[in-house]
Short mmCIF file of C-alpha atoms and ligand atoms in Angstrom, two decimals:
data_model
loop_
_atom_site.label_atom_id
_atom_site.label_comp_id
_atom_site.label_asym_id
_atom_site.label_seq_id
_atom_site.Cartn_x
_atom_site.Cartn_y
_atom_site.Cartn_z
CA MET A 1 -39.82 -21.96 -20.72
CA LYS A 2 -37.31 -19.84 -18.80
CA PRO A 3 -34.82 -22.09 -16.95
CA ALA A 4 -35.01 -22.41 -13.15
CA ARG A 5 -31.53 -20.93 -12.83
CA PRO A 6 -29.84 -18.46 -15.21
CA ILE A 7 -27.53 -20.12 -17.72
CA TYR A 8 -24.02 -18.70 -17.52
CA LEU A 9 -22.29 -18.73 -20.90
CA ASP A 10 -19.70 -16.04 -20.26
CA HIS A 11 -16.75 -18.06 -18.98
CA ALA A 12 -14.33 -16.00 -21.08
CA ALA A 13 -15.26 -13.00 -18.92
CA THR A 14 -14.73 -14.86 -15.67
CA THR A 15 -15.31 -18.21 -13.98
CA PRO A 16 -16.69 -19.02 -10.52
CA THR A 17 -14.00 -19.80 -7.96
CA ASP A 18 -13.82 -23.56 -7.44
CA PRO A 19 -14.87 -24.46 -3.86
CA ARG A 20 -11.66 -26.53 -3.54
CA VAL A 21 -9.71 -23.36 -4.35
CA VAL A 22 -11.65 -21.39 -1.74
CA GLU A 23 -10.86 -24.14 0.77
CA ALA A 24 -7.14 -23.93 -0.02
CA MET A 25 -7.17 -20.14 0.42
CA LEU A 26 -9.16 -19.91 3.65
CA PRO A 27 -6.38 -20.56 6.22
CA TYR A 28 -4.32 -17.71 4.75
CA PHE A 29 -6.74 -14.95 5.71
CA ALA A 30 -6.98 -15.16 9.49
CA GLU A 31 -4.84 -18.11 10.63
CA ILE A 32 -1.61 -17.88 8.64
CA TYR A 33 -1.64 -14.12 8.24
CA GLY A 34 2.02 -13.17 8.55
CA ASN A 35 3.71 -10.87 6.08
CA PRO A 36 5.89 -13.14 3.92
CA SER A 37 8.67 -10.53 4.09
CA SER A 38 8.81 -10.70 7.92
CA ALA A 39 11.73 -12.56 9.47
CA HIS A 40 9.74 -14.26 12.28
CA SER A 41 7.82 -17.54 12.30
CA PHE A 42 4.53 -15.91 11.17
CA GLY A 43 6.27 -14.47 8.14
CA ARG A 44 8.15 -17.67 7.39
CA LYS A 45 4.89 -19.67 7.32
CA ALA A 46 3.34 -17.25 4.83
CA GLU A 47 6.51 -17.20 2.76
CA GLY A 48 6.51 -21.01 2.76
CA ALA A 49 2.99 -21.01 1.29
CA ILE A 50 4.02 -18.61 -1.47
CA GLU A 51 7.08 -20.62 -2.35
CA THR A 52 5.10 -23.89 -2.44
CA ALA A 53 2.61 -22.21 -4.78
CA ARG A 54 5.45 -20.87 -6.94
CA GLU A 55 7.07 -24.31 -7.13
CA ARG A 56 3.77 -25.92 -8.18
CA LEU A 57 3.07 -23.28 -10.82
CA ALA A 58 6.61 -23.64 -12.15
CA GLN A 59 6.09 -27.41 -12.55
CA LEU A 60 2.84 -26.82 -14.44
CA LEU A 61 4.43 -24.22 -16.72
CA ASN A 62 7.62 -26.30 -17.09
CA CYS A 63 9.88 -23.49 -15.93
CA SER A 64 12.05 -22.62 -12.96
CA ARG A 65 10.45 -21.10 -9.85
CA THR A 66 12.69 -18.04 -10.18
CA GLU A 67 11.08 -17.27 -13.55
CA ILE A 68 7.64 -16.55 -12.06
CA VAL A 69 6.57 -13.07 -10.95
CA PHE A 70 3.25 -12.76 -9.10
CA THR A 71 1.03 -9.85 -10.12
CA SER A 72 -2.50 -8.62 -9.41
CA CYS A 73 -4.07 -9.68 -12.75
CA GLY A 74 -3.58 -10.41 -16.43
CA THR A 75 -3.68 -6.71 -17.29
CA GLU A 76 -0.83 -6.01 -14.92
CA SER A 77 1.22 -8.92 -16.30
CA ASP A 78 0.80 -7.64 -19.87
CA ASN A 79 1.67 -4.10 -18.83
CA MET A 80 4.72 -5.34 -16.95
CA ALA A 81 6.00 -7.13 -20.04
CA LEU A 82 5.53 -4.27 -22.51
CA ARG A 83 6.43 -1.36 -20.23
CA GLY A 84 9.27 -3.35 -18.68
CA VAL A 85 10.92 -3.99 -22.06
CA ALA A 86 10.34 -0.41 -23.26
CA MET A 87 11.80 1.15 -20.11
CA GLN A 88 14.69 -1.31 -19.99
CA ALA A 89 15.60 -0.41 -23.57
CA LEU A 90 15.48 3.30 -22.76
CA SER A 91 17.66 2.75 -19.69
CA MET A 92 20.29 1.24 -22.01
CA GLY A 93 20.09 4.17 -24.45
CA LYS A 94 18.05 2.12 -26.93
CA ARG A 95 14.43 2.01 -27.98
CA ALA A 96 11.99 -0.86 -27.99
CA HIS A 97 10.17 -1.72 -31.21
CA ILE A 98 6.88 -3.46 -30.42
CA PHE A 99 5.18 -5.69 -32.99
CA THR A 100 1.60 -6.58 -32.14
CA THR A 101 -1.92 -6.81 -33.58
CA GLN A 102 -5.10 -4.80 -33.09
CA ALA A 103 -6.79 -8.10 -32.26
CA GLU A 104 -4.96 -8.19 -28.90
CA HIS A 105 -6.72 -7.49 -25.62
CA HIS A 106 -6.55 -3.77 -24.78
CA ALA A 107 -4.15 -4.64 -21.94
CA VAL A 108 -1.61 -5.11 -24.74
CA SER A 109 -2.85 -2.95 -27.64
CA HIS A 110 -3.60 0.16 -25.57
CA THR A 111 -0.31 -0.21 -23.68
CA ALA A 112 1.64 -0.47 -26.94
CA GLU A 113 -0.27 2.50 -28.35
CA GLN A 114 0.44 4.63 -25.29
CA LEU A 115 4.15 3.79 -25.29
CA ALA A 116 4.33 4.78 -28.97
CA ARG A 117 2.32 7.97 -28.43
CA LEU A 118 4.71 9.05 -25.68
CA ASN A 119 7.62 8.17 -27.95
CA LEU A 120 8.83 5.56 -25.45
CA ALA A 121 8.75 2.79 -28.08
CA ARG A 122 8.21 2.30 -31.79
CA LEU A 123 5.11 0.36 -32.78
CA THR A 124 4.33 -1.77 -35.82
CA TRP A 125 0.83 -3.19 -36.17
CA LEU A 126 0.64 -6.69 -37.63
CA THR A 127 -2.40 -7.55 -39.73
CA PRO A 128 -4.15 -10.80 -38.83
CA GLU A 129 -5.92 -13.01 -41.37
CA ALA A 130 -9.73 -12.95 -41.63
CA ASP A 131 -9.94 -15.77 -39.05
CA GLY A 132 -7.85 -13.75 -36.56
CA SER A 133 -4.67 -15.79 -36.95
CA LEU A 134 -1.29 -14.24 -37.53
CA THR A 135 0.92 -16.07 -39.99
CA PRO A 136 4.65 -16.52 -39.35
CA GLN A 137 5.19 -15.01 -42.83
CA THR A 138 3.42 -11.77 -41.85
CA LEU A 139 5.60 -11.53 -38.76
CA GLU A 140 8.74 -12.37 -40.74
CA THR A 141 8.06 -9.55 -43.21
CA ALA A 142 7.33 -7.02 -40.45
CA LEU A 143 10.46 -7.93 -38.48
CA SER A 144 12.65 -7.00 -41.43
CA GLY A 145 11.85 -3.41 -40.31
CA LEU A 146 13.63 -3.97 -36.97
CA THR A 147 16.88 -1.98 -36.80
CA PRO A 148 20.05 -3.06 -34.87
CA GLU A 149 19.61 -0.08 -32.50
CA GLU A 150 16.19 -1.31 -31.43
CA VAL A 151 15.12 -3.95 -28.91
CA GLY A 152 12.46 -6.00 -30.67
CA LEU A 153 9.39 -7.22 -28.76
CA VAL A 154 6.64 -9.28 -30.37
CA SER A 155 3.41 -9.60 -28.39
CA VAL A 156 0.79 -12.01 -29.73
CA MET A 157 -1.94 -13.60 -27.62
CA TYR A 158 -2.17 -17.39 -27.37
CA ALA A 159 -5.96 -17.39 -27.83
CA ASN A 160 -8.31 -14.53 -28.55
CA ASN A 161 -10.91 -13.57 -25.96
CA GLU A 162 -13.46 -12.24 -28.48
CA ILE A 163 -13.18 -14.64 -31.39
CA GLY A 164 -11.46 -17.67 -29.84
CA THR A 165 -8.71 -18.01 -32.45
CA ILE A 166 -5.62 -19.92 -31.29
CA GLN A 167 -2.33 -18.51 -32.58
CA PRO A 168 0.62 -20.64 -33.77
CA ILE A 169 2.71 -19.39 -30.84
CA ALA A 170 5.71 -21.74 -31.18
CA ALA A 171 6.16 -20.87 -34.87
CA LEU A 172 5.75 -17.13 -34.22
CA ALA A 173 8.22 -17.21 -31.30
CA GLU A 174 10.75 -18.96 -33.52
CA VAL A 175 10.47 -16.19 -36.14
CA ALA A 176 10.83 -13.51 -33.45
CA HIS A 177 13.96 -15.17 -32.04
CA ALA A 178 15.50 -15.55 -35.51
CA HIS A 179 15.36 -11.73 -35.67
CA GLY A 180 16.72 -11.30 -32.14
CA ALA A 181 13.35 -10.09 -30.81
CA LEU A 182 11.73 -11.08 -27.51
CA PHE A 183 8.36 -12.85 -27.56
CA HIS A 184 5.52 -12.21 -25.12
CA THR A 185 2.19 -14.01 -25.16
CA ASP A 186 -0.98 -13.10 -23.33
CA SER A 187 -2.21 -16.57 -22.33
CA VAL A 188 -5.08 -15.38 -20.16
CA GLN A 189 -7.75 -17.16 -22.24
CA ALA A 190 -5.68 -20.25 -23.03
CA ALA A 191 -5.13 -21.22 -19.39
CA GLY A 192 -7.20 -24.19 -18.32
CA GLN A 193 -7.78 -25.30 -21.91
CA LEU A 194 -4.42 -25.40 -23.75
CA SER A 195 -0.95 -26.54 -22.72
CA LEU A 196 1.06 -23.82 -21.00
CA ASP A 197 4.45 -25.55 -21.37
CA VAL A 198 6.66 -22.50 -21.88
CA GLN A 199 9.53 -24.61 -23.24
CA ALA A 200 7.34 -26.13 -25.96
CA LEU A 201 5.87 -22.72 -26.73
CA GLY A 202 9.36 -21.18 -26.81
CA VAL A 203 8.17 -17.86 -25.37
CA ASP A 204 10.17 -15.37 -23.27
CA MET A 205 7.19 -14.00 -21.35
CA LEU A 206 3.70 -15.35 -20.70
CA ALA A 207 0.81 -13.71 -18.83
CA LEU A 208 -1.88 -15.52 -16.80
CA SER A 209 -4.87 -14.48 -14.70
CA ALA A 210 -6.36 -16.86 -12.12
CA HIS A 211 -10.02 -15.83 -12.45
CA LYS A 212 -10.20 -17.27 -15.97
CA PHE A 213 -9.44 -20.80 -14.73
CA TYR A 214 -11.69 -21.10 -11.66
CA GLY A 215 -9.26 -19.26 -9.42
CA PRO A 216 -9.83 -16.00 -7.54
CA LYS A 217 -9.98 -12.54 -9.11
CA GLY A 218 -7.13 -10.11 -8.43
CA VAL A 219 -4.13 -12.37 -8.94
CA GLY A 220 -2.03 -13.28 -11.95
CA LEU A 221 1.53 -13.99 -12.95
CA LEU A 222 4.12 -13.20 -15.54
CA TYR A 223 6.52 -15.93 -16.62
CA MET A 224 9.85 -14.27 -17.44
CA ARG A 225 12.48 -16.48 -19.01
CA ARG A 226 15.82 -16.33 -17.17
CA GLY A 227 18.00 -13.68 -18.83
CA VAL A 228 15.08 -11.40 -19.83
CA SER A 229 15.61 -7.98 -18.25
CA LEU A 230 12.56 -5.93 -17.43
CA PHE A 231 12.68 -2.47 -15.89
CA SER A 232 10.70 -2.70 -12.65
CA ALA A 233 7.20 -1.45 -13.23
CA GLN A 234 6.53 -0.92 -9.56
CA THR A 235 9.19 0.25 -7.14
CA GLY A 236 9.23 -0.11 -3.37
CA GLY A 237 10.15 -3.26 -1.45
CA SER A 238 12.26 -6.06 -2.88
CA GLN A 239 9.44 -8.59 -3.26
CA GLU A 240 9.49 -10.79 -6.36
CA ASN A 241 13.19 -10.23 -6.85
CA SER A 242 12.49 -6.48 -7.06
CA HIS A 243 10.39 -7.02 -10.19
CA ARG A 244 7.13 -6.21 -8.45
CA ALA A 245 7.19 -4.38 -5.15
CA GLY A 246 4.28 -4.71 -2.71
CA THR A 247 3.23 -7.10 0.04
CA HIS A 248 2.23 -10.47 -1.40
CA ASN A 249 -1.42 -11.45 -1.47
CA VAL A 250 -0.84 -14.86 0.11
CA PRO A 251 -4.38 -16.37 -0.08
CA LEU A 252 -4.85 -15.40 -3.71
CA ILE A 253 -1.44 -16.74 -4.75
CA VAL A 254 -2.19 -20.04 -2.97
CA GLY A 255 -5.58 -20.10 -4.73
CA MET A 256 -4.08 -19.50 -8.16
CA ALA A 257 -1.69 -22.44 -7.78
CA ARG A 258 -4.50 -24.73 -6.59
CA ALA A 259 -6.73 -23.60 -9.48
CA LEU A 260 -4.13 -24.35 -12.13
CA GLU A 261 -3.37 -27.70 -10.53
CA LEU A 262 -7.09 -28.59 -10.71
CA ALA A 263 -7.32 -27.33 -14.28
CA TYR A 264 -4.69 -29.87 -15.32
CA GLU A 265 -6.23 -32.75 -13.35
CA ASP A 266 -9.13 -33.36 -15.72
CA LEU A 267 -7.97 -31.38 -18.75
CA PRO A 268 -8.54 -33.93 -21.58
CA VAL A 269 -12.02 -34.93 -20.35
CA ARG A 270 -13.09 -31.35 -19.75
CA VAL A 271 -11.76 -30.11 -23.09
CA ALA A 272 -13.55 -32.94 -24.90
CA ASN A 273 -16.81 -31.98 -23.19
CA TYR A 274 -16.32 -28.25 -23.92
CA THR A 275 -15.62 -29.04 -27.57
CA ARG A 276 -18.76 -31.14 -27.91
CA LEU A 277 -20.98 -28.46 -26.31
CA ARG A 278 -19.31 -25.69 -28.33
CA ASP A 279 -19.82 -27.58 -31.57
CA ARG A 280 -23.49 -28.08 -30.79
CA LEU A 281 -23.73 -24.31 -30.32
CA ILE A 282 -21.83 -23.45 -33.50
CA ASP A 283 -23.71 -25.93 -35.71
CA GLY A 284 -27.05 -25.14 -34.13
CA VAL A 285 -26.75 -21.35 -34.42
CA LEU A 286 -25.42 -21.44 -37.98
CA ASP A 287 -28.29 -23.75 -38.95
CA SER A 288 -31.09 -21.89 -37.23
CA VAL A 289 -30.24 -18.18 -37.49
CA GLU A 290 -30.47 -16.80 -40.98
CA GLY A 291 -27.27 -15.11 -42.15
CA ALA A 292 -25.37 -15.96 -38.95
CA GLN A 293 -21.63 -15.81 -39.37
CA LEU A 294 -19.03 -17.56 -37.21
CA THR A 295 -16.34 -15.04 -36.23
CA GLY A 296 -12.76 -16.15 -35.67
CA ALA A 297 -11.26 -19.47 -36.66
CA GLU A 298 -12.95 -22.72 -37.64
CA LYS A 299 -13.60 -25.33 -34.96
CA GLY A 300 -10.19 -27.02 -35.04
CA ARG A 301 -8.26 -23.81 -34.42
CA ARG A 302 -10.36 -22.07 -31.81
CA LEU A 303 -10.64 -22.37 -28.03
CA PRO A 304 -12.56 -25.54 -27.07
CA ASN A 305 -15.13 -23.56 -25.04
CA HIS A 306 -15.61 -20.61 -27.40
CA ALA A 307 -18.34 -19.85 -29.94
CA SER A 308 -18.69 -16.37 -31.43
CA PHE A 309 -20.99 -15.00 -34.08
CA ALA A 310 -22.02 -11.89 -35.96
CA PHE A 311 -25.65 -11.28 -36.93
CA LYS A 312 -26.63 -8.75 -39.54
CA GLY A 313 -29.34 -6.24 -38.59
CA ILE A 314 -28.88 -6.69 -34.84
CA GLU A 315 -27.50 -4.46 -32.11
CA ALA A 316 -25.49 -6.62 -29.72
CA ASN A 317 -26.57 -4.83 -26.53
CA ALA A 318 -30.27 -5.29 -27.37
CA LEU A 319 -29.66 -8.98 -28.01
CA LEU A 320 -27.73 -9.38 -24.74
CA MET A 321 -30.54 -7.73 -22.82
CA HIS A 322 -33.09 -9.96 -24.52
CA LEU A 323 -31.05 -13.06 -23.68
CA ASP A 324 -30.52 -11.90 -20.11
CA LEU A 325 -34.27 -11.52 -19.65
CA SER A 326 -34.64 -15.05 -21.02
CA GLY A 327 -32.15 -16.36 -18.45
CA ILE A 328 -29.00 -16.52 -20.59
CA ALA A 329 -25.85 -14.60 -19.61
CA ALA A 330 -23.73 -13.98 -22.71
CA SER A 331 -21.42 -11.30 -24.02
CA SER A 332 -20.82 -9.32 -27.18
CA GLY A 333 -17.08 -9.93 -26.94
CA SER A 334 -14.78 -8.40 -24.40
CA ALA A 335 -16.46 -7.97 -20.99
CA CYS A 336 -14.47 -4.75 -20.49
CA ASN A 337 -16.31 -3.20 -23.45
CA THR A 338 -19.87 -4.17 -22.62
CA GLY A 339 -22.11 -1.10 -22.71
CA ASN A 340 -19.95 0.54 -25.33
CA PRO A 341 -21.77 0.57 -28.68
CA LYS A 342 -18.54 1.07 -30.69
CA PRO A 343 -17.70 -1.90 -32.94
CA SER A 344 -14.92 -3.97 -31.41
CA ASP A 345 -11.33 -3.29 -32.50
CA VAL A 346 -10.79 -7.04 -32.74
CA LEU A 347 -13.68 -7.59 -35.17
CA LEU A 348 -12.69 -4.59 -37.27
CA SER A 349 -9.07 -5.80 -37.37
CA VAL A 350 -10.18 -9.10 -38.92
CA GLY A 351 -12.08 -7.22 -41.60
CA LEU A 352 -15.70 -7.33 -40.40
CA ALA A 353 -17.85 -4.45 -41.67
CA PRO A 354 -18.70 -2.07 -38.77
CA ASP A 355 -22.48 -2.75 -38.93
CA LEU A 356 -21.90 -6.50 -38.81
CA ALA A 357 -19.34 -6.08 -36.01
CA LEU A 358 -22.02 -4.30 -33.94
CA GLY A 359 -24.08 -7.48 -34.00
CA SER A 360 -21.58 -9.77 -32.28
CA LEU A 361 -22.31 -12.46 -29.73
CA ARG A 362 -19.92 -14.59 -27.69
CA LEU A 363 -21.00 -17.78 -25.90
CA THR A 364 -18.36 -19.52 -23.79
CA VAL A 365 -19.15 -22.78 -22.02
CA GLY A 366 -17.72 -23.98 -18.71
CA ARG A 367 -17.60 -26.82 -16.21
CA GLN A 368 -21.25 -26.46 -15.21
CA THR A 369 -22.71 -26.14 -18.72
CA THR A 370 -25.09 -28.95 -19.64
CA ASP A 371 -26.64 -30.26 -22.85
CA ASP A 372 -30.00 -28.91 -21.65
CA ASP A 373 -28.45 -25.43 -21.40
CA ILE A 374 -27.31 -25.64 -25.01
CA SER A 375 -30.73 -26.91 -26.15
CA TYR A 376 -32.40 -23.96 -24.40
CA VAL A 377 -30.03 -21.47 -26.08
CA LEU A 378 -30.69 -23.05 -29.46
CA THR A 379 -34.44 -22.59 -29.07
CA THR A 380 -34.24 -19.08 -27.55
CA LEU A 381 -31.58 -17.37 -29.67
CA PRO A 382 -33.14 -17.69 -33.16
CA THR A 383 -36.44 -16.23 -31.91
CA ALA A 384 -34.61 -13.37 -30.16
CA VAL A 385 -32.66 -12.49 -33.31
CA GLU A 386 -35.80 -12.66 -35.46
CA ARG A 387 -37.75 -10.41 -33.06
CA LEU A 388 -34.99 -7.81 -32.89
CA ARG A 389 -34.66 -7.78 -36.66
CA ALA A 390 -38.42 -7.30 -37.01
CA VAL A 391 -38.37 -4.41 -34.51
CA ARG A 392 -35.50 -2.76 -36.36
CA LEU A 393 -37.26 -3.20 -39.69
CA ALA A 394 -40.45 -1.66 -38.27
CA HIS A 395 -38.43 1.37 -37.09
CA HIS A 396 -37.03 1.85 -40.57
CA LEU A 397 -40.43 1.69 -42.29
N1 PLP B 1 -5.97 -10.66 -21.69
C1 PLP B 1 -7.04 -11.33 -22.14
C2 PLP B 1 -6.93 -12.11 -23.40
C3 PLP B 1 -8.24 -11.31 -21.44
O1 PLP B 1 -9.30 -11.97 -21.91
C4 PLP B 1 -8.32 -10.55 -20.24
C5 PLP B 1 -9.59 -10.45 -19.49
O2 PLP B 1 -10.65 -10.48 -20.05
C6 PLP B 1 -7.16 -9.88 -19.80
C7 PLP B 1 -6.02 -9.95 -20.54
C8 PLP B 1 -7.17 -9.10 -18.54
O3 PLP B 1 -7.07 -9.96 -17.44
P1 PLP B 1 -7.50 -9.41 -15.97
O4 PLP B 1 -8.98 -9.41 -15.96
O5 PLP B 1 -6.92 -10.41 -15.04
O6 PLP B 1 -6.89 -8.08 -15.83
#
């Protein structure tokens, strides 16, 4: 029977804003509304809120408050890192050489591609393994192509949004540094599930987006290790140490800090619960859907909340529609690509055949997901796949 409320299993696309986060943000819309750049008491109050948020985020990331730049989202943070390094290199009469994979989010891969197309940077694609992971050896070999005239930049995501694979960031960053290259990681999916200690990770830049960890949409940050020089992506006022001009969005920044604080409060318990629910999904789907394939890494090396599959003989959009009508909100991979029947770049980059890649499904659990939700999915999904396969077969007869 269809559940009383729709079951949301698309937490990799976005999460609901935690009511405690909303509560923290509320005073900064109409009560404490000053412009943080203003010199009077209204401005100072707003500036105080931003600096408290920055201090808290710096503690959680284990960095200095001066190493945090507030942005409008994860996409902007990624763009700032790649474009900032490329433009900085050009301003010094050099050229950036970007090393990245086609399994990255388009915020990175399309940015790298565009910079290369416009001849603003050189680009080397790194080939991930079949489970989506990038080995330090692959990076080591590629970096031997870095010339002394180039500024090297490696960009590898912490955890993949479509297939959940967690990358060995600390080991990769070490290889990059041994070759004198900078290391950026898109940590948008990792936040709220994995440690974001930038010292332990050894990264130079790290991108976050609040709406993936029960914070508001439209706010993110870029951690920039002291000493990293980025050409300013956005010029204007001197906000964010002139790295990112534009009046601060005070409520959203306050909300992001509160959301990350809350994410750390119950991290081990929540991750254990996610892992248990995810494993029920993975085992249940592989057992009950004929020919189902798990995409991405095995359980121990994938995001705790992330299950992703490929089904032969299925068109993902038809399956998503079927599930939606049955009260299950899922995704075929990246939310940005929903409605686009092209096989995903990520799935192709890990070697999936295009027809199999078209039949992808991503289920990501969250704080509100229950065992009953998983049981319902496990009874609904196999029937849906069977029906769609039968329809397709009938069309081919
Ligand atoms: N990077 C990854 C890995 C993502 O999953 C997303 C969003 O789906 C982004 C970047 C973009 O973040 P935002 O939605 O904040 O622009």
